[in-house]
Coordinates of C-alpha atoms and ligand atoms in Angstrom, one line a residue:
D8 CA -15.9 0.4 -15.5
F9 CA -13.6 0.8 -17.5
A10 CA -11.7 -2.9 -17.0
S11 CA -14.0 -4.0 -19.6
V12 CA -13.4 -1.5 -23.0
T13 CA -10.9 -1.9 -25.3
I14 CA -8.3 0.3 -25.7
L15 CA -5.7 -0.1 -28.6
V16 CA -2.4 1.3 -28.5
P17 CA -0.5 1.1 -31.9
G18 CA 2.8 1.3 -32.1
R19 CA 5.3 2.0 -29.3
L20 CA 3.7 4.1 -26.2
N21 CA 5.5 5.5 -23.1
P22 CA 6.4 2.8 -20.4
D23 CA 5.1 4.9 -17.9
T24 CA 1.3 5.5 -20.1
L25 CA 1.1 1.9 -21.5
E26 CA 1.4 0.7 -18.2
T27 CA -0.9 3.4 -17.0
L28 CA -3.3 3.0 -18.4
K29 CA -3.5 -0.8 -18.2
E30 CA -4.3 -0.6 -15.3
T31 CA -7.7 1.0 -16.1
F32 CA -8.6 -0.1 -19.4
D33 CA -8.4 -3.7 -20.8
V34 CA -5.9 -3.0 -23.5
E35 CA -4.6 -4.0 -27.7
H36 CA -0.9 -3.5 -27.7
V37 CA 0.3 -4.7 -31.1
E38 CA 3.1 -3.1 -31.4
D39 CA 4.0 -3.0 -34.7
R40 CA 1.0 -1.4 -36.2
D41 CA -0.1 -4.7 -37.3
L42 CA -4.6 -4.6 -37.5
S43 CA -4.7 -7.9 -39.2
R44 CA -2.5 -9.9 -36.8
L45 CA -6.1 -9.5 -34.5
S46 CA -9.6 -11.2 -34.8
A47 CA -12.4 -9.5 -36.8
E48 CA -13.9 -9.9 -33.8
R49 CA -11.2 -8.6 -31.3
R50 CA -11.3 -5.9 -33.5
A51 CA -14.8 -4.6 -33.5
S52 CA -14.4 -4.0 -29.9
I53 CA -11.4 -1.5 -30.2
R54 CA -13.8 1.4 -28.3
G55 CA -10.5 4.1 -28.5
I56 CA -6.9 4.0 -28.6
A57 CA -4.2 6.0 -27.6
Q58 CA -1.0 6.9 -29.8
M59 CA 2.0 8.1 -31.3
G60 CA 2.2 8.3 -35.7
P61 CA 0.0 8.6 -38.4
I62 CA -4.1 6.6 -38.2
D63 CA -5.8 6.5 -42.2
G64 CA -9.5 6.0 -42.6
A65 CA -8.3 2.2 -43.5
T66 CA -7.2 1.8 -39.9
M67 CA -10.6 3.3 -38.6
D68 CA -13.0 0.7 -40.5
M69 CA -10.2 -1.9 -39.5
L70 CA -12.4 -0.6 -35.6
P71 CA -16.3 -0.1 -36.5
K72 CA -16.6 0.3 -32.6
L73 CA -13.9 3.0 -32.9
E74 CA -15.1 6.2 -30.7
I75 CA -11.7 8.0 -29.9
I76 CA -8.7 8.2 -30.3
A77 CA -6.1 10.2 -27.4
N78 CA -3.3 11.2 -29.6
F79 CA -0.3 12.2 -27.5
G80 CA 1.1 14.8 -28.0
V81 CA 0.2 18.4 -28.7
G82 CA 0.9 17.7 -33.3
Y83 CA -1.8 15.5 -34.8
D84 CA -1.2 15.7 -38.6
A85 CA -0.5 12.0 -39.1
V86 CA -4.0 11.9 -37.7
D87 CA -6.7 12.2 -40.8
T88 CA -9.3 13.9 -39.0
K89 CA -11.6 14.6 -41.8
A90 CA -11.8 11.6 -42.6
A91 CA -12.1 11.0 -38.2
T92 CA -14.7 13.5 -38.5
E93 CA -16.4 11.5 -42.0
R94 CA -16.5 8.6 -39.1
K95 CA -18.0 10.7 -36.3
V96 CA -14.8 9.4 -34.0
V97 CA -14.2 12.4 -32.1
V98 CA -9.1 13.1 -31.9
T99 CA -7.9 14.2 -28.7
N100 CA -4.3 16.0 -28.3
T101 CA -1.9 16.4 -25.3
P102 CA -1.1 21.1 -25.8
D103 CA -0.6 22.7 -23.0
V104 CA 1.5 20.4 -21.4
L105 CA 4.2 20.5 -22.6
T106 CA 4.6 23.3 -23.7
E107 CA 7.2 25.3 -21.0
E108 CA 10.0 21.7 -22.2
V109 CA 9.7 22.2 -26.2
A110 CA 9.8 25.9 -24.8
D111 CA 12.5 25.6 -23.2
T112 CA 14.2 22.5 -25.9
A113 CA 13.9 25.9 -28.9
L114 CA 16.5 28.0 -26.6
G115 CA 18.1 24.8 -25.5
L116 CA 18.9 24.2 -29.2
L117 CA 19.4 28.1 -30.9
L118 CA 22.2 29.3 -28.3
M119 CA 23.5 25.9 -29.4
T120 CA 23.2 26.5 -33.2
V121 CA 24.0 30.3 -33.0
R122 CA 27.3 29.9 -30.8
E123 CA 28.8 26.6 -31.4
L124 CA 28.2 24.5 -27.8
G125 CA 28.1 21.7 -29.3
A126 CA 31.0 21.3 -31.4
A127 CA 32.6 23.8 -28.7
E128 CA 32.0 20.6 -25.8
Q129 CA 33.5 18.2 -28.2
H130 CA 36.5 20.1 -30.0
L131 CA 36.9 20.1 -25.7
R132 CA 35.9 16.0 -25.6
A133 CA 38.5 15.5 -28.3
G134 CA 41.7 17.1 -25.6
L135 CA 42.0 20.1 -29.0
W136 CA 41.6 22.9 -25.9
E137 CA 44.8 21.3 -24.6
T138 CA 46.1 20.7 -27.5
K139 CA 45.3 22.9 -29.9
G140 CA 44.3 26.0 -28.0
N141 CA 40.9 27.8 -27.6
Y142 CA 37.6 26.9 -29.8
P143 CA 37.6 29.1 -32.3
L144 CA 35.5 32.5 -31.8
T145 CA 31.9 32.0 -32.3
G146 CA 31.2 34.2 -36.2
A147 CA 28.0 34.6 -34.9
T148 CA 26.4 35.5 -31.9
L149 CA 22.4 36.4 -30.4
Q150 CA 22.7 39.5 -29.0
G151 CA 22.1 42.5 -31.7
R152 CA 20.2 39.6 -33.5
T153 CA 16.1 40.1 -35.3
V154 CA 14.4 36.4 -34.0
G155 CA 11.0 36.1 -36.5
I156 CA 9.3 33.3 -35.2
M157 CA 6.6 31.5 -37.6
G158 CA 3.6 29.7 -35.3
L159 CA 2.7 32.5 -32.5
G160 CA 0.6 30.3 -30.4
R161 CA 0.9 27.9 -26.7
I162 CA 4.8 27.1 -27.4
G163 CA 4.9 30.1 -30.3
L164 CA 5.0 32.5 -27.6
A165 CA 6.6 30.5 -24.7
I166 CA 9.7 30.8 -26.5
A167 CA 9.3 35.1 -27.5
R168 CA 8.5 35.0 -23.0
R169 CA 12.1 34.1 -23.0
L170 CA 13.2 35.6 -25.8
E171 CA 12.1 38.7 -24.0
G172 CA 14.4 37.9 -21.5
F173 CA 18.4 37.6 -23.7
G174 CA 16.5 41.9 -24.6
V175 CA 16.6 40.2 -29.4
K176 CA 13.9 42.1 -30.9
I177 CA 10.9 39.2 -31.6
A178 CA 8.3 38.8 -34.4
Y179 CA 6.1 36.7 -36.2
H180 CA 3.9 35.1 -38.5
N181 CA 0.4 33.4 -38.2
R182 CA -2.5 32.4 -40.1
S183 CA -4.0 35.4 -39.0
E184 CA -3.3 38.3 -36.8
R185 CA -3.1 38.6 -32.7
S186 CA -4.2 40.8 -31.3
D187 CA -2.8 40.4 -27.4
V188 CA 1.1 41.4 -28.9
P189 CA 2.6 44.0 -28.9
Y190 CA 4.8 42.3 -31.8
P191 CA 5.1 42.7 -35.7
Y192 CA 3.2 40.6 -37.4
H193 CA 3.8 39.2 -40.9
P194 CA 1.8 38.1 -43.5
T195 CA 3.6 36.1 -45.1
L196 CA 6.6 33.9 -44.5
E197 CA 8.9 35.2 -47.0
S198 CA 8.8 38.8 -45.4
L199 CA 9.2 37.9 -41.9
A200 CA 12.0 36.0 -42.7
G201 CA 13.5 39.2 -44.5
A202 CA 13.2 41.4 -42.1
V203 CA 14.6 39.1 -39.6
D204 CA 18.4 37.5 -39.6
T205 CA 16.7 35.0 -36.9
L206 CA 14.1 31.8 -38.2
I207 CA 11.9 30.0 -35.4
I208 CA 9.6 27.2 -36.2
A209 CA 7.0 26.3 -33.9
A210 CA 4.2 26.3 -36.9
P211 CA 2.2 22.9 -37.0
G212 CA 2.6 19.9 -39.5
G213 CA 0.0 19.2 -42.9
A214 CA -1.0 20.1 -45.3
S215 CA -1.6 24.3 -44.9
T216 CA 2.8 24.4 -43.4
E217 CA 4.1 21.8 -46.4
K218 CA 7.4 23.0 -47.2
A219 CA 6.7 26.2 -46.4
V220 CA 10.1 26.2 -46.2
N221 CA 11.6 27.2 -49.0
A222 CA 14.6 27.9 -51.3
A223 CA 12.9 32.1 -51.6
V224 CA 12.3 32.0 -47.9
L225 CA 15.7 30.8 -46.8
K226 CA 17.7 33.9 -49.5
A227 CA 15.4 35.9 -47.8
L228 CA 16.5 35.0 -44.5
G229 CA 20.2 36.2 -46.0
P230 CA 23.4 35.2 -45.1
D231 CA 23.5 35.6 -41.0
G232 CA 20.3 33.7 -41.1
I233 CA 19.8 31.4 -37.8
F234 CA 17.5 28.9 -38.5
I235 CA 15.7 26.8 -35.9
N236 CA 12.5 23.9 -36.8
I237 CA 11.1 22.3 -33.0
G238 CA 7.6 21.6 -35.4
R239 CA 7.6 19.2 -38.5
G240 CA 9.8 18.2 -41.0
S241 CA 6.9 19.1 -43.5
T242 CA 7.0 22.7 -43.2
V243 CA 10.6 22.5 -44.6
D244 CA 12.0 21.9 -47.9
E245 CA 15.0 19.7 -46.9
P246 CA 16.8 19.0 -49.6
A247 CA 16.9 23.5 -49.7
L248 CA 17.9 23.8 -46.6
I249 CA 21.3 21.5 -47.0
E250 CA 21.5 23.0 -50.4
A251 CA 21.4 26.6 -47.9
L252 CA 24.1 25.7 -45.7
K253 CA 26.5 24.6 -47.7
D254 CA 26.1 28.0 -49.7
G255 CA 26.4 29.6 -47.5
T256 CA 23.2 31.3 -48.3
I257 CA 22.2 31.2 -44.2
R258 CA 24.5 30.7 -42.2
A259 CA 23.3 27.8 -40.0
A260 CA 20.3 25.1 -38.5
G261 CA 19.1 24.1 -35.6
L262 CA 17.0 21.3 -36.3
D263 CA 14.5 19.4 -33.8
V264 CA 12.4 17.8 -36.1
F265 CA 12.9 16.1 -40.1
D266 CA 11.1 15.1 -43.2
K267 CA 11.3 11.0 -42.8
E268 CA 12.3 10.3 -39.1
P269 CA 14.6 8.5 -38.0
H270 CA 16.0 9.1 -41.2
V271 CA 17.9 12.6 -41.3
P272 CA 19.8 12.9 -44.7
A273 CA 23.3 11.3 -44.7
A274 CA 24.3 15.0 -46.6
L275 CA 22.7 17.0 -43.7
I276 CA 24.6 15.1 -40.8
A277 CA 27.5 15.7 -42.9
L278 CA 27.0 19.8 -42.2
P279 CA 29.5 21.3 -39.8
N280 CA 26.8 24.7 -39.5
A281 CA 24.0 22.4 -38.4
V282 CA 23.2 21.1 -34.7
L283 CA 20.6 17.9 -34.7
L284 CA 19.0 17.1 -32.0
P285 CA 16.4 13.5 -32.4
H286 CA 13.1 14.9 -32.2
V287 CA 13.3 15.4 -28.0
A288 CA 11.8 18.7 -27.9
S289 CA 9.1 17.1 -25.4
A290 CA 11.1 14.2 -23.2
S291 CA 11.3 14.7 -20.6
R292 CA 10.6 11.8 -17.8
H293 CA 8.4 14.8 -16.5
T294 CA 6.4 16.3 -19.2
R295 CA 6.1 12.7 -20.8
R296 CA 4.0 11.7 -17.7
A297 CA 1.8 14.8 -18.0
M298 CA 1.3 14.3 -21.9
G299 CA 0.6 10.4 -21.4
D300 CA -1.6 11.5 -18.1
L301 CA -3.7 13.9 -20.6
V302 CA -4.6 11.0 -22.8
I303 CA -5.8 9.1 -19.8
N304 CA -7.4 11.4 -18.4
N305 CA -9.0 12.3 -22.1
L306 CA -10.0 8.3 -22.4
K307 CA -11.3 8.5 -19.2
A308 CA -14.2 11.8 -19.4
W309 CA -15.2 9.8 -22.9
F310 CA -15.9 6.6 -21.5
Q311 CA -17.6 8.6 -18.1
G312 CA -20.2 10.3 -21.2
E313 CA -18.3 13.3 -20.1
K314 CA -16.6 15.8 -22.8
P315 CA -13.3 15.2 -23.8
L316 CA -10.3 17.2 -22.1
T317 CA -8.7 18.9 -25.0
P318 CA -11.1 17.5 -28.6
V319 CA -8.8 19.0 -31.3
A320 CA -9.9 22.1 -33.9
E321 CA -11.5 19.6 -36.2
S322 CA -13.8 17.5 -33.5
V323 CA -14.7 20.8 -31.9
E324 CA -17.0 21.7 -35.4
A325 CA -17.6 18.3 -36.4
G326 CA -19.4 18.4 -32.8
L327 CA -17.7 15.4 -31.7
A328 CA -16.5 17.0 -28.8
R329 CA -20.3 16.2 -26.8
S330 CA -20.3 17.6 -23.7
A331 CA -21.8 16.7 -20.7
Ligands
NDP410 P1 -1.1 26.0 -31.0 O1 -2.3 25.7 -32.1 O2 -1.2 26.5 -29.9 O3 0.1 27.1 -32.0 C1 0.4 27.4 -33.8 C2 0.2 28.0 -34.8 O4 0.9 27.9 -35.2 C3 -1.0 29.5 -33.8 O5 -0.4 30.2 -33.9 C4 -0.9 29.5 -35.2 O6 -1.6 30.1 -35.7 C5 0.1 29.4 -36.4 N1 -0.1 27.7 -37.8 C6 -0.6 27.2 -38.4 N2 -0.8 26.7 -39.8 C7 -0.5 27.9 -40.0 C8 0.3 28.0 -40.9 N3 -0.8 27.9 -42.6 N4 1.3 29.3 -41.6 C9 1.5 30.0 -40.6 N5 0.7 29.7 -39.1 C10 0.8 28.8 -38.6 O7 0.8 24.5 -30.8 P2 0.9 24.2 -30.1 O8 2.0 25.7 -29.7 O9 0.5 24.0 -29.5 O10 1.9 23.4 -30.9 C11 2.3 23.5 -32.2 C12 3.4 22.7 -32.6 O11 4.9 22.9 -32.5 C13 2.6 21.3 -33.1 O12 1.9 21.4 -33.4 C14 3.7 19.8 -33.3 O13 3.6 20.3 -34.4 C15 4.9 21.0 -33.0 N6 5.7 20.1 -31.7 C16 6.7 19.9 -32.0 C17 7.3 19.2 -30.1 C18 8.4 18.5 -30.9 O14 8.9 17.8 -30.6 N7 10.1 19.0 -31.3 C19 7.0 19.2 -29.2 C20 5.2 19.6 -28.8 C21 4.6 20.0 -30.5 P3 -2.8 30.8 -37.6 O15 -4.0 29.8 -36.9 O16 -3.5 31.6 -36.7 O17 -2.1 30.2 -38.5

């Protein structure tokens, strides 16, 4: 009987998901994430969390009966998995159901950046096509490019499959080489950047990729370089990227993610060779609903005494994702 199980929703959540959650569980929605406004008794009734955003050990300590954090999103770098494991709290995420949508967005962002489609549309909307004439020819083309993917996982592979249709060459960098792809592997990001003219980030955030895209990587990418980030803003040294876009170290960038979202540096917004999207890669109602359903099904499975559907690697390794 899920109605007796209390689930905390800190912060904002997809409205469809919140509605379904409320129909299923006893939901405590704390929009400003300030748990101190709940009584100690109420906090002690909370057994699960459904959320997108940061959860640290101090938050977990306020919830003595917490068993599971169901993260809305495949990226869970904002959840302290070490603190969760220490407290025997299992963490789940939403892989696969968003892969194709995010890959579609990545290709859209790549084409917008290479062929200046956003700026060309602005040219038309501003009436300049009629008064000043054609939008200038773009300096860049996708034809003949070699695309490097950092993070050839679920999303990276879906991007690569789409890129094959465009007839470009593909290479990649992961921490470990894959045995199931024909693309050249580069053991370092700098080596990959040096071998390609287009770099797409589809890797997770967190400590292992922190500021991996730095001035040296951007220099290696070179003056015709196109940089696309669909992973996490923390993976990029943002001031170094701004400098590289300003001084022609690379040609252009297309970004869906930023270091301090929703803040985007004014220096980035001022750059004509940056295409900027407000973290919308998975943001269709269709895909967000599928992500929400997976969050709810993870919670249901867990509170039915079954194995969670999609526990994160850290929880599996710690033996927390109990089996049915
Ligand atoms: P996967 O786990 O399937 O793939 C991640 C890939 O990144 C793996 O190939 C992994 O290979 C590689 N990787 C991990 N750590 C490193 C590292 N330190 N250096 C180099 N490569 C690394 O995840 P998904 O494809 O499902 O998702 C990837 C990420 O995309 C998410 O974590 C999320 O941050 C981001 N994302 C962004 C969205 C948006 O709205 N913009 C939407 C959805 C996801 P290996 O382990 O061998 O290193």
